[in-house]
């Protein structure tokens, strides 16, 4: 964990230094690093008023030969190649390279705070990125992308100078958990779509992808011991389409794709409610022993596992055993929300037993805030979405809170009354309202030390394809990523909206279908 208590004085010095240096930058961008639009906003930027130029001879030197650092070098090369057309070869070295090159290295030096922190130093001669761990280098690479012209995001050669303003960026995150959730149950999203979503998270230095893998409308992850879950339960979706599911191999491929980007996958199987797809696939999971019909509507809260039958716990154990095997990350999400047809006296022992099952498979649990009705096991995390009393009850039991207030972070909410897609039960969520809030004082009684981080859920009752997904995700996701990364005293909406606006051209170059909110002064 990062200790911020001693950073105030250092920051003041840096800010004064920045101000002085900024005033002395007389030439136009790209020679003023502090003028670049970087999201999330870094801890500090110091300009030195010159620029570094990428050229056809630039190579990416990595210190040492570990697989991680070579892969990260390759990642940077792959980002920079298409638009520049330069070879940007990755070379292992033990010494700092000569002029004109990029240098990535790991070091325990104090300035590179925490596992995701990095220090970027750009001089006229060299671009150097230092971090304590590979994750920090990976985060730093996202900054390098954003201080290059937005054309860098194009997928074919652009003839132009590739200049980067010189200076220093010191950076590290406020919260350790910075995630988004994708509901692949209401509408199914294929393998390439999920990977593109992971790419979006990576761009904004997010580190968790929570996949909502089951709900009333569909079961999306192969469970070998209960094959009908996907054969039947995965065969449709909202609106009656053909649905789909991920084989365990495909799922493992996501895990790898995400972990190569230092993103942890959190799989969710929602129970005891939101479970109709399983109830339709296996009659024995129902109290009356009869399979339900598949469901393609958008109501919530009408289904429940039978909490009294032993077979239910065999099912839960098998599902979480297989899922735990597929999950190198520490968490499994057990859902627990909106179980409106499960009696409270049945819900409580059920959630307690499910927690024990997950723990027996070596994982920590996350659940929607309702799980605090039960006795929470050690290391449980409650995901606050709407009910402050639930969240406070979780805290009083010693649990951590993951902040997903619907009125701020639900990126399935409409922007305003004219938005065609999305829902509005939590209100309209324009760019300002999703940005102007502080996780550490949002729920009375739940301060900074109780909070692991934030997560932005994308529920997909109304979202059917990637272009629609992009429209709801952008531009809210970058702002939510910033809330997780940048300490709240360093954030202001008036400053942020200008910085976001400057990223318009970048989003366009990335071929992202984004909402052109009138609140933002877009520069495209
Ligand atoms: C509430 S948030 C739900 C979801 C819906 C979502 C739509 C939560 C834990 N449950 O089942 O998809 O609202 O916004």
Short mmCIF file of C-alpha atoms and ligand atoms in Angstrom, two decimals:
data_model
loop_
_atom_site.label_atom_id
_atom_site.label_comp_id
_atom_site.label_asym_id
_atom_site.label_seq_id
_atom_site.Cartn_x
_atom_site.Cartn_y
_atom_site.Cartn_z
CA UNK A 1 0.00 0.00 0.00
CA UNK A 2 1.07 3.52 -0.67
CA UNK A 3 1.71 5.91 2.17
CA UNK A 4 0.53 9.31 1.05
CA UNK A 5 1.00 11.06 4.37
CA UNK A 6 4.48 12.30 3.55
CA UNK A 7 3.80 13.27 -0.01
CA UNK A 8 2.15 16.65 0.63
CA UNK A 9 5.33 18.67 1.06
CA UNK A 10 7.03 16.96 -1.85
CA UNK A 11 4.01 17.70 -4.00
CA UNK A 12 4.04 21.38 -3.04
CA UNK A 13 7.67 21.63 -4.11
CA UNK A 14 6.87 19.88 -7.36
CA UNK A 15 3.90 22.15 -8.03
CA UNK A 16 6.00 25.28 -7.44
CA UNK A 17 8.71 23.88 -9.67
CA UNK A 18 6.12 23.06 -12.33
CA UNK A 19 4.70 26.55 -12.25
CA UNK A 20 8.13 28.11 -12.67
CA UNK A 21 9.04 25.75 -15.47
CA UNK A 22 5.70 26.16 -17.19
CA UNK A 23 6.16 29.91 -17.34
CA UNK A 24 9.51 29.40 -18.96
CA UNK A 25 8.14 27.13 -21.73
CA UNK A 26 7.73 29.73 -24.45
CA UNK A 27 7.59 27.57 -27.55
CA UNK A 28 4.40 25.79 -28.53
CA UNK A 29 3.48 22.16 -27.79
CA UNK A 30 4.79 19.49 -27.98
CA UNK A 31 7.46 21.13 -25.88
CA UNK A 32 5.36 21.55 -22.74
CA UNK A 33 4.74 18.20 -21.12
CA UNK A 34 2.38 19.67 -18.53
CA UNK A 35 0.06 20.77 -21.35
CA UNK A 36 -0.51 17.21 -22.52
CA UNK A 37 -3.89 15.67 -21.87
CA UNK A 38 -3.30 12.56 -19.77
CA UNK A 39 -6.17 10.51 -18.28
CA UNK A 40 -6.00 9.51 -15.47
CA UNK A 41 -4.20 12.65 -14.35
CA UNK A 42 -0.71 11.79 -13.05
CA UNK A 43 0.54 12.65 -9.57
CA UNK A 44 3.05 15.16 -10.93
CA UNK A 45 4.35 16.48 -14.22
CA UNK A 46 7.43 18.63 -14.61
CA UNK A 47 8.16 20.23 -17.98
CA UNK A 48 11.62 20.91 -19.34
CA UNK A 49 10.48 22.68 -22.52
CA UNK A 50 12.08 20.60 -25.24
CA UNK A 51 11.16 17.51 -27.16
CA UNK A 52 12.24 13.96 -27.93
CA UNK A 53 11.61 12.60 -31.41
CA UNK A 54 10.82 9.02 -32.36
CA UNK A 55 12.51 8.10 -35.63
CA UNK A 56 13.08 5.12 -37.88
CA UNK A 57 16.19 4.18 -35.89
CA UNK A 58 14.56 4.34 -32.45
CA UNK A 59 14.72 1.00 -30.64
CA UNK A 60 13.07 -0.05 -27.41
CA UNK A 61 15.81 -1.16 -25.04
CA UNK A 62 14.74 -3.21 -22.04
CA UNK A 63 17.05 -3.76 -19.12
CA UNK A 64 17.52 -7.47 -18.55
CA UNK A 65 16.01 -10.46 -20.23
CA UNK A 66 13.02 -11.45 -18.14
CA UNK A 67 9.96 -12.55 -20.07
CA UNK A 68 7.84 -9.78 -18.51
CA UNK A 69 10.01 -6.89 -19.52
CA UNK A 70 10.56 -8.22 -23.03
CA UNK A 71 6.82 -8.70 -23.46
CA UNK A 72 6.15 -5.17 -22.22
CA UNK A 73 8.72 -3.82 -24.67
CA UNK A 74 6.93 -5.76 -27.40
CA UNK A 75 3.63 -4.32 -26.28
CA UNK A 76 4.93 -0.76 -26.60
CA UNK A 77 6.46 -1.56 -29.97
CA UNK A 78 3.15 -2.98 -31.20
CA UNK A 79 1.34 0.21 -30.17
CA UNK A 80 3.83 2.52 -31.86
CA UNK A 81 4.47 0.60 -35.07
CA UNK A 82 1.26 0.86 -37.12
CA UNK A 83 1.06 4.67 -37.25
CA UNK A 84 4.79 5.45 -37.30
CA UNK A 85 5.76 2.63 -39.66
CA UNK A 86 9.07 2.42 -37.73
CA UNK A 87 10.53 -1.00 -36.87
CA UNK A 88 10.95 -0.12 -33.13
CA UNK A 89 12.78 -3.32 -32.36
CA UNK A 90 12.93 -4.54 -28.78
CA UNK A 91 16.51 -5.13 -27.56
CA UNK A 92 17.73 -6.43 -24.27
CA UNK A 93 20.57 -4.47 -22.68
CA UNK A 94 22.44 -4.08 -19.41
CA UNK A 95 23.39 -0.45 -19.94
CA UNK A 96 21.50 2.70 -20.82
CA UNK A 97 21.19 2.98 -24.61
CA UNK A 98 22.52 5.81 -26.77
CA UNK A 99 20.66 8.85 -28.05
CA UNK A 100 17.27 8.57 -29.75
CA UNK A 101 16.07 5.45 -27.97
CA UNK A 102 13.45 4.30 -25.49
CA UNK A 103 14.63 2.60 -22.31
CA UNK A 104 12.46 0.50 -19.99
CA UNK A 105 13.83 -0.72 -16.70
CA UNK A 106 12.79 -2.15 -13.35
CA UNK A 107 14.25 -0.60 -10.22
CA UNK A 108 13.46 -0.40 -6.53
CA UNK A 109 14.14 3.33 -6.50
CA UNK A 110 11.94 5.29 -4.10
CA UNK A 111 10.30 7.47 -6.70
CA UNK A 112 8.53 4.61 -8.39
CA UNK A 113 5.81 4.23 -5.78
CA UNK A 114 4.04 0.92 -5.34
CA UNK A 115 3.43 -1.96 -7.67
CA UNK A 116 1.75 0.16 -10.30
CA UNK A 117 3.77 3.33 -9.95
CA UNK A 118 6.24 4.52 -12.56
CA UNK A 119 8.64 7.33 -13.29
CA UNK A 120 8.85 8.62 -16.84
CA UNK A 121 11.74 10.84 -17.80
CA UNK A 122 11.83 12.35 -21.26
CA UNK A 123 14.91 14.24 -22.36
CA UNK A 124 15.91 15.45 -25.81
CA UNK A 125 18.01 12.30 -26.09
CA UNK A 126 16.00 9.57 -24.47
CA UNK A 127 12.65 8.40 -23.20
CA UNK A 128 13.14 6.42 -20.01
CA UNK A 129 10.50 4.55 -18.05
CA UNK A 130 11.32 3.11 -14.64
CA UNK A 131 9.06 1.10 -12.35
CA UNK A 132 9.36 -1.15 -9.36
CA UNK A 133 7.36 -3.91 -11.03
CA UNK A 134 6.25 -4.89 -14.52
CA UNK A 135 2.70 -3.65 -13.83
CA UNK A 136 4.12 -0.17 -13.29
CA UNK A 137 5.96 -0.27 -16.61
CA UNK A 138 2.74 -1.35 -18.29
CA UNK A 139 0.83 1.56 -16.71
CA UNK A 140 3.61 3.93 -17.76
CA UNK A 141 3.31 2.80 -21.36
CA UNK A 142 -0.26 4.06 -21.38
CA UNK A 143 1.11 7.48 -20.46
CA UNK A 144 3.64 7.30 -23.30
CA UNK A 145 0.74 6.65 -25.70
CA UNK A 146 -1.11 9.69 -24.45
CA UNK A 147 1.81 12.11 -24.69
CA UNK A 148 2.32 11.20 -28.33
CA UNK A 149 0.10 12.88 -30.95
CA UNK A 150 -3.33 11.22 -31.12
CA UNK A 151 -2.44 9.95 -34.61
CA UNK A 152 -0.37 7.31 -32.80
CA UNK A 153 -3.63 5.41 -32.29
CA UNK A 154 -4.24 5.02 -36.03
CA UNK A 155 -3.80 1.61 -37.57
CA UNK A 156 -1.98 2.74 -40.71
CA UNK A 157 1.05 4.94 -41.37
CA UNK A 158 0.70 8.67 -40.80
CA UNK A 159 3.57 10.77 -42.22
CA UNK A 160 4.30 13.34 -39.53
CA UNK A 161 6.87 14.12 -36.84
CA UNK A 162 6.51 12.01 -33.68
CA UNK A 163 7.54 14.41 -30.97
CA UNK A 164 7.17 14.03 -27.23
CA UNK A 165 7.55 16.98 -24.86
CA UNK A 166 10.38 16.60 -22.37
CA UNK A 167 10.08 16.48 -18.61
CA UNK A 168 9.30 14.10 -15.80
CA UNK A 169 6.15 12.31 -14.73
CA UNK A 170 5.89 10.68 -11.31
CA UNK A 171 2.78 8.60 -10.99
CA UNK A 172 1.01 6.00 -8.87
CA UNK A 173 -2.61 5.13 -8.07
CA UNK A 174 -4.81 6.17 -5.17
CA UNK A 175 -6.87 2.95 -5.02
CA UNK A 176 -5.59 -0.58 -5.55
CA UNK A 177 -8.84 -1.85 -7.14
CA UNK A 178 -9.91 0.02 -10.28
CA UNK A 179 -12.33 -1.96 -12.35
CA UNK A 180 -15.21 -2.27 -14.74
CA UNK A 181 -17.87 -4.94 -15.01
CA UNK A 182 -19.28 -6.33 -18.21
CA UNK A 183 -22.62 -8.15 -18.15
CA UNK A 184 -22.26 -10.86 -20.79
CA UNK A 185 -25.42 -12.62 -19.55
CA UNK A 186 -28.19 -10.26 -20.70
CA UNK A 187 -26.53 -9.93 -24.09
CA UNK A 188 -23.64 -12.15 -24.98
CA UNK A 189 -20.38 -10.57 -26.14
CA UNK A 190 -17.92 -12.66 -28.13
CA UNK A 191 -14.24 -13.26 -27.43
CA UNK A 192 -12.94 -10.39 -29.56
CA UNK A 193 -15.39 -7.95 -27.99
CA UNK A 194 -14.29 -8.87 -24.48
CA UNK A 195 -10.66 -8.41 -25.52
CA UNK A 196 -11.41 -4.98 -26.94
CA UNK A 197 -13.11 -4.12 -23.65
CA UNK A 198 -9.97 -5.26 -21.81
CA UNK A 199 -7.94 -3.00 -24.11
CA UNK A 200 -10.10 -0.05 -23.07
CA UNK A 201 -9.45 -0.76 -19.41
CA UNK A 202 -5.72 -1.08 -20.05
CA UNK A 203 -5.61 2.34 -21.74
CA UNK A 204 -6.86 4.05 -18.60
CA UNK A 205 -4.70 2.05 -16.18
CA UNK A 206 -7.60 0.05 -14.78
CA UNK A 207 -6.69 -3.28 -13.25
CA UNK A 208 -9.84 -5.38 -12.81
CA UNK A 209 -12.37 -6.82 -15.23
CA UNK A 210 -15.40 -8.27 -13.47
CA UNK A 211 -17.38 -10.54 -15.79
CA UNK A 212 -21.05 -11.06 -14.89
CA UNK A 213 -21.20 -14.60 -16.28
CA UNK A 214 -24.71 -15.72 -15.38
CA UNK A 215 -28.16 -14.25 -14.94
CA UNK A 216 -31.78 -15.09 -15.63
CA UNK A 217 -31.28 -14.77 -19.38
CA UNK A 218 -28.11 -16.77 -19.88
CA UNK A 219 -25.28 -18.88 -18.46
CA UNK A 220 -22.03 -17.98 -20.24
CA UNK A 221 -19.21 -20.09 -18.82
CA UNK A 222 -18.75 -23.79 -19.54
CA UNK A 223 -18.99 -25.92 -16.39
CA UNK A 224 -17.88 -29.41 -17.34
CA UNK A 225 -19.72 -31.17 -14.50
CA UNK A 226 -23.02 -29.42 -15.36
CA UNK A 227 -22.91 -29.21 -19.16
CA UNK A 228 -26.54 -28.25 -19.71
CA UNK A 229 -25.88 -24.87 -18.06
CA UNK A 230 -24.36 -23.65 -21.28
CA UNK A 231 -25.94 -26.04 -23.81
CA UNK A 232 -29.43 -25.00 -22.80
CA UNK A 233 -28.88 -22.13 -20.37
CA UNK A 234 -26.53 -20.32 -22.75
CA UNK A 235 -28.72 -20.68 -25.81
CA UNK A 236 -30.52 -17.36 -25.69
CA UNK A 237 -30.38 -13.79 -24.36
CA UNK A 238 -32.54 -10.69 -23.90
CA UNK A 239 -34.72 -10.28 -26.97
CA UNK A 240 -34.49 -13.98 -27.89
CA UNK A 241 -31.18 -13.98 -29.80
CA UNK A 242 -28.94 -17.02 -29.91
CA UNK A 243 -26.83 -16.09 -26.88
CA UNK A 244 -23.57 -17.99 -26.53
CA UNK A 245 -21.00 -18.98 -23.96
CA UNK A 246 -17.25 -19.23 -23.40
CA UNK A 247 -15.55 -22.60 -23.30
CA UNK A 248 -13.11 -22.98 -20.43
CA UNK A 249 -10.30 -22.66 -22.97
CA UNK A 250 -11.65 -19.35 -24.22
CA UNK A 251 -12.05 -18.17 -20.65
CA UNK A 252 -8.44 -19.07 -19.87
CA UNK A 253 -7.45 -17.10 -22.93
CA UNK A 254 -9.18 -14.01 -21.42
CA UNK A 255 -7.37 -14.60 -18.16
CA UNK A 256 -4.07 -14.59 -20.03
CA UNK A 257 -4.97 -11.63 -22.25
CA UNK A 258 -5.96 -9.65 -19.16
CA UNK A 259 -2.99 -10.68 -17.05
CA UNK A 260 -0.60 -9.71 -19.87
CA UNK A 261 -2.08 -6.26 -19.33
CA UNK A 262 -1.87 -6.54 -15.52
CA UNK A 263 -5.63 -6.80 -15.25
CA UNK A 264 -7.24 -9.30 -12.88
CA UNK A 265 -10.38 -11.14 -13.94
CA UNK A 266 -13.13 -11.44 -11.34
CA UNK A 267 -15.74 -14.00 -12.41
CA UNK A 268 -19.26 -13.65 -11.05
CA UNK A 269 -21.91 -16.33 -10.75
CA UNK A 270 -24.94 -14.53 -9.37
CA UNK A 271 -27.00 -16.42 -6.76
CA UNK A 272 -29.39 -17.31 -5.17
CA UNK A 273 -31.41 -14.98 -7.43
CA UNK A 274 -30.69 -13.95 -11.04
CA UNK A 275 -30.43 -17.67 -11.71
CA UNK A 276 -33.19 -18.62 -14.14
CA UNK A 277 -30.79 -19.86 -16.83
CA UNK A 278 -29.59 -22.57 -14.41
CA UNK A 279 -33.13 -23.32 -13.20
CA UNK A 280 -34.19 -23.85 -16.82
CA UNK A 281 -31.25 -26.19 -17.42
CA UNK A 282 -31.54 -28.41 -14.32
CA UNK A 283 -34.99 -29.19 -12.83
CA UNK A 284 -33.44 -30.44 -9.58
CA UNK A 285 -32.31 -26.91 -8.66
CA UNK A 286 -35.94 -25.81 -8.35
CA UNK A 287 -37.99 -26.26 -5.18
CA UNK A 288 -40.75 -27.95 -7.18
CA UNK A 289 -38.32 -30.09 -9.17
CA UNK A 290 -39.51 -28.65 -12.48
CA UNK A 291 -37.33 -26.82 -14.95
CA UNK A 292 -38.38 -23.25 -15.71
CA UNK A 293 -38.67 -21.78 -19.21
CA UNK A 294 -35.74 -19.86 -20.62
CA UNK A 295 -36.22 -16.13 -20.12
CA UNK A 296 -35.56 -13.34 -22.63
CA UNK A 297 -37.13 -10.34 -20.91
CA UNK A 298 -35.57 -7.73 -18.61
CA UNK A 299 -37.37 -8.11 -15.30
CA UNK A 300 -35.24 -8.75 -12.22
CA UNK A 301 -35.75 -10.54 -8.91
CA UNK A 302 -38.10 -13.39 -9.85
CA UNK A 303 -35.87 -16.48 -9.66
CA UNK A 304 -34.20 -18.35 -6.82
CA UNK A 305 -32.24 -21.50 -6.28
CA UNK A 306 -33.85 -23.88 -3.84
CA UNK A 307 -31.83 -23.09 -0.72
CA UNK A 308 -33.08 -26.15 1.15
CA UNK A 309 -31.99 -28.92 -1.18
CA UNK A 310 -28.55 -30.49 -0.76
CA UNK A 311 -28.17 -30.80 -4.54
CA UNK A 312 -28.05 -26.99 -4.67
CA UNK A 313 -24.86 -26.98 -2.61
CA UNK A 314 -23.33 -29.72 -4.75
CA UNK A 315 -24.09 -27.50 -7.75
CA UNK A 316 -22.56 -24.44 -6.07
CA UNK A 317 -19.50 -26.42 -5.03
CA UNK A 318 -18.94 -27.85 -8.51
CA UNK A 319 -19.39 -24.48 -10.20
CA UNK A 320 -17.02 -22.63 -7.88
CA UNK A 321 -14.48 -25.46 -7.89
CA UNK A 322 -14.24 -25.31 -11.68
CA UNK A 323 -14.25 -21.53 -11.66
CA UNK A 324 -11.53 -21.36 -8.99
CA UNK A 325 -9.36 -23.61 -11.16
CA UNK A 326 -9.75 -21.15 -14.03
CA UNK A 327 -9.05 -18.14 -11.82
CA UNK A 328 -5.50 -17.19 -10.79
CA UNK A 329 -6.79 -13.94 -9.24
CA UNK A 330 -7.79 -13.77 -5.58
CA UNK A 331 -11.54 -13.12 -5.98
CA UNK A 332 -14.74 -14.86 -6.93
CA UNK A 333 -17.93 -12.82 -7.03
CA UNK A 334 -21.03 -14.58 -5.71
CA UNK A 335 -23.64 -11.98 -6.69
CA UNK A 336 -26.31 -12.01 -4.00
CA UNK A 337 -28.31 -9.02 -5.29
CA UNK A 338 -32.03 -8.57 -5.71
CA UNK A 339 -33.05 -12.00 -4.44
CA UNK A 340 -36.60 -10.78 -4.05
CA UNK A 341 -38.20 -14.24 -4.03
CA UNK A 342 -35.74 -15.83 -1.60
CA UNK A 343 -37.04 -15.54 1.97
CA UNK A 344 -34.63 -13.61 4.20
CA UNK A 345 -34.35 -16.57 6.56
CA UNK A 346 -33.27 -18.71 3.60
CA UNK A 347 -31.04 -16.09 2.00
CA UNK A 348 -28.84 -15.61 5.07
CA UNK A 349 -27.70 -19.23 5.66
CA UNK A 350 -27.39 -19.73 1.90
CA UNK A 351 -24.96 -16.82 1.50
CA UNK A 352 -22.99 -18.00 4.52
CA UNK A 353 -22.62 -21.51 3.12
CA UNK A 354 -21.69 -20.20 -0.33
CA UNK A 355 -18.98 -18.03 1.21
CA UNK A 356 -17.53 -21.09 2.93
CA UNK A 357 -17.56 -23.03 -0.33
CA UNK A 358 -15.68 -20.31 -2.17
CA UNK A 359 -13.17 -19.96 0.66
CA UNK A 360 -12.65 -23.74 0.65
CA UNK A 361 -11.61 -23.38 -2.99
CA UNK A 362 -8.97 -20.87 -1.98
CA UNK A 363 -10.66 -17.62 -3.02
CA UNK A 364 -11.91 -14.46 -1.33
CA UNK A 365 -15.49 -13.46 -1.96
CA UNK A 366 -16.99 -10.31 -3.37
CA UNK A 367 -20.76 -9.88 -3.35
CA UNK A 368 -23.30 -7.10 -3.98
CA UNK A 369 -24.00 -5.13 -0.81
CA UNK A 370 -27.02 -7.29 0.17
CA UNK A 371 -24.63 -10.06 1.27
CA UNK A 372 -23.99 -8.08 4.46
CA UNK A 373 -27.33 -9.42 5.72
CA UNK A 374 -25.38 -12.61 6.35
CA UNK A 375 -22.35 -13.07 8.57
CA UNK A 376 -19.45 -12.11 6.36
CA UNK A 377 -16.37 -14.28 6.35
CA UNK A 378 -12.87 -12.80 6.73
CA UNK A 379 -11.58 -10.90 3.68
CA UNK A 380 -15.05 -10.46 2.22
CA UNK A 381 -15.70 -7.43 0.04
CA UNK A 382 -19.16 -5.91 -0.32
CA UNK A 383 -19.81 -4.06 -3.57
CA UNK A 384 -21.89 -1.01 -2.72
CA UNK A 385 -24.37 -0.21 -5.48
CA UNK A 386 -27.42 1.36 -3.87
CA UNK A 387 -28.00 0.57 -0.22
CA UNK A 388 -25.92 2.52 2.31
CA UNK A 389 -27.28 0.52 5.26
CA UNK A 390 -26.07 -2.69 3.64
CA UNK A 391 -22.65 -1.20 3.04
CA UNK A 392 -22.38 0.06 6.60
CA UNK A 393 -23.42 -3.33 7.92
CA UNK A 394 -20.61 -4.86 5.86
CA UNK A 395 -18.10 -2.40 7.28
CA UNK A 396 -19.23 -3.06 10.83
CA UNK A 397 -18.40 -6.71 10.17
CA UNK A 398 -14.90 -5.78 9.10
CA UNK A 399 -15.47 -6.12 5.36
CA UNK A 400 -13.96 -3.86 2.71
CA UNK A 401 -16.13 -1.89 0.33
CA UNK A 402 -15.92 -1.69 -3.42
CA UNK A 403 -17.64 1.48 -4.56
CA UNK A 404 -20.13 1.21 -7.44
CA UNK A 405 -22.81 3.77 -6.62
CA UNK A 406 -25.39 3.38 -9.36
CA UNK A 407 -26.04 7.11 -9.72
CA UNK A 408 -22.32 7.69 -10.55
CA UNK A 409 -20.72 4.53 -11.86
CA UNK A 410 -23.51 2.66 -13.67
CA UNK A 411 -22.49 3.15 -17.25
CA UNK A 412 -25.69 1.48 -18.43
CA UNK A 413 -27.62 4.56 -17.27
CA UNK A 414 -28.78 6.99 -19.95
CA UNK A 415 -26.78 10.22 -20.22
CA UNK A 416 -29.97 12.29 -20.44
CA UNK A 417 -33.58 11.97 -21.51
CA UNK A 418 -32.63 11.78 -25.18
CA UNK A 419 -30.24 8.82 -24.86
CA UNK A 420 -31.74 5.94 -26.83
CA UNK A 421 -29.81 3.14 -25.12
CA UNK A 422 -29.63 2.37 -21.44
CA UNK A 423 -31.85 2.45 -18.38
CA UNK A 424 -32.64 5.31 -16.02
CA UNK A 425 -33.73 3.80 -12.72
CA UNK A 426 -30.73 5.42 -10.95
CA UNK A 427 -31.23 8.70 -12.82
CA UNK A 428 -29.44 10.14 -15.82
CA UNK A 429 -25.68 9.96 -15.51
CA UNK A 430 -24.07 12.77 -17.53
CA UNK A 431 -20.29 13.12 -17.70
CA UNK A 432 -20.18 15.65 -14.88
CA UNK A 433 -22.21 13.53 -12.47
CA UNK A 434 -20.13 10.45 -13.13
CA UNK A 435 -16.98 12.52 -12.45
CA UNK A 436 -17.88 14.87 -9.58
CA UNK A 437 -17.84 12.63 -6.52
CA UNK A 438 -15.37 11.21 -4.08
CA UNK A 439 -15.54 7.50 -3.19
CA UNK A 440 -14.19 8.31 0.29
CA UNK A 441 -17.10 10.54 1.31
CA UNK A 442 -19.97 9.22 -0.77
CA UNK A 443 -21.54 6.94 1.85
CA UNK A 444 -21.69 8.46 5.34
CA UNK A 445 -19.65 6.27 7.67
CA UNK A 446 -17.50 4.73 4.94
CA UNK A 447 -14.18 6.50 4.69
CA UNK A 448 -11.06 6.01 2.61
CA UNK A 449 -9.55 3.23 4.75
CA UNK A 450 -12.58 0.97 4.25
CA UNK A 451 -12.56 1.26 0.48
CA UNK A 452 -10.57 -0.98 -1.85
CA UNK A 453 -11.51 0.97 -4.92
CA UNK A 454 -14.17 1.58 -7.51
CA UNK A 455 -15.87 -0.36 -10.25
CA UNK A 456 -18.02 0.76 -13.17
CA UNK A 457 -20.65 -1.84 -14.12
CA UNK A 458 -22.04 -2.09 -17.64
CA UNK A 459 -25.31 -4.00 -17.50
CA UNK A 460 -26.47 -4.99 -20.94
CA UNK A 461 -30.23 -5.32 -20.97
CA UNK A 462 -30.29 -2.70 -23.75
CA UNK A 463 -26.75 -3.05 -25.12
CA UNK A 464 -26.53 -5.52 -27.99
CA UNK A 465 -23.23 -4.92 -29.78
CA UNK A 466 -19.82 -3.32 -29.54
CA UNK A 467 -20.70 0.05 -31.06
CA UNK A 468 -23.53 0.42 -28.54
CA UNK A 469 -21.22 -0.68 -25.76
CA UNK A 470 -18.65 1.94 -26.76
CA UNK A 471 -21.28 4.65 -26.76
CA UNK A 472 -22.20 3.93 -23.13
CA UNK A 473 -18.63 3.34 -21.97
CA UNK A 474 -17.14 6.46 -23.58
CA UNK A 475 -16.52 8.95 -22.30
CA UNK A 476 -17.59 7.90 -18.80
CA UNK A 477 -14.99 5.18 -18.34
CA UNK A 478 -11.91 7.47 -18.53
CA UNK A 479 -13.38 9.70 -15.79
CA UNK A 480 -14.17 6.75 -13.55
CA UNK A 481 -10.67 5.39 -14.12
CA UNK A 482 -9.36 8.78 -12.99
CA UNK A 483 -11.45 8.65 -9.82
CA UNK A 484 -9.75 5.35 -8.98
CA UNK A 485 -6.26 6.54 -9.88
CA UNK A 486 -6.03 10.24 -9.02
CA UNK A 487 -6.42 11.47 -5.47
CA UNK A 488 -9.60 13.53 -5.08
CA UNK A 489 -7.85 16.75 -4.02
CA UNK A 490 -6.10 16.76 -7.42
CA UNK A 491 -9.31 16.47 -9.39
CA UNK A 492 -11.57 19.24 -10.64
CA UNK A 493 -14.38 19.01 -13.18
CA UNK A 494 -13.52 22.36 -14.82
CA UNK A 495 -9.99 21.17 -15.53
CA UNK A 496 -10.98 17.58 -16.35
CA UNK A 497 -13.56 18.43 -18.98
CA UNK A 498 -10.97 20.37 -20.99
CA UNK A 499 -8.48 17.51 -20.69
CA UNK A 500 -11.15 15.02 -21.75
CA UNK A 501 -12.15 17.22 -24.66
CA UNK A 502 -8.58 17.18 -25.93
CA UNK A 503 -8.83 13.39 -26.10
CA UNK A 504 -11.64 13.56 -28.65
CA UNK A 505 -9.26 13.12 -31.56
CA UNK A 506 -7.62 10.19 -29.79
CA UNK A 507 -10.94 8.40 -29.23
CA UNK A 508 -11.73 8.97 -32.89
CA UNK A 509 -8.34 7.61 -33.97
CA UNK A 510 -9.08 4.53 -31.84
CA UNK A 511 -12.32 4.14 -33.82
CA UNK A 512 -14.40 4.42 -30.66
CA UNK A 513 -18.06 5.38 -30.99
CA UNK A 514 -18.27 7.89 -28.15
CA UNK A 515 -21.00 10.15 -26.83
CA UNK A 516 -20.22 13.77 -27.75
CA UNK A 517 -21.57 15.26 -24.53
CA UNK A 518 -22.29 18.99 -24.79
CA UNK A 519 -20.65 19.39 -21.39
CA UNK A 520 -17.25 18.68 -22.92
CA UNK A 521 -15.32 21.06 -25.22
CA UNK A 522 -14.34 18.39 -27.74
CA UNK A 523 -11.31 18.88 -29.96
CA UNK A 524 -11.40 16.38 -32.79
C1 LIG B 1 -29.57 -3.67 -10.96
S1 LIG B 1 -26.96 -3.59 -9.67
C2 LIG B 1 -29.00 -4.93 -11.02
C3 LIG B 1 -28.86 -5.60 -12.32
C4 LIG B 1 -29.47 -4.81 -13.43
C5 LIG B 1 -29.11 -3.36 -13.25
C6 LIG B 1 -29.55 -2.49 -14.38
C7 LIG B 1 -27.34 -4.99 -9.33
C8 LIG B 1 -26.53 -5.60 -8.33
N1 LIG B 1 -28.40 -5.53 -9.95
O1 LIG B 1 -29.42 -6.89 -12.26
O2 LIG B 1 -28.95 -5.29 -14.63
O3 LIG B 1 -29.70 -2.90 -12.06
O4 LIG B 1 -29.08 -1.20 -14.24
#
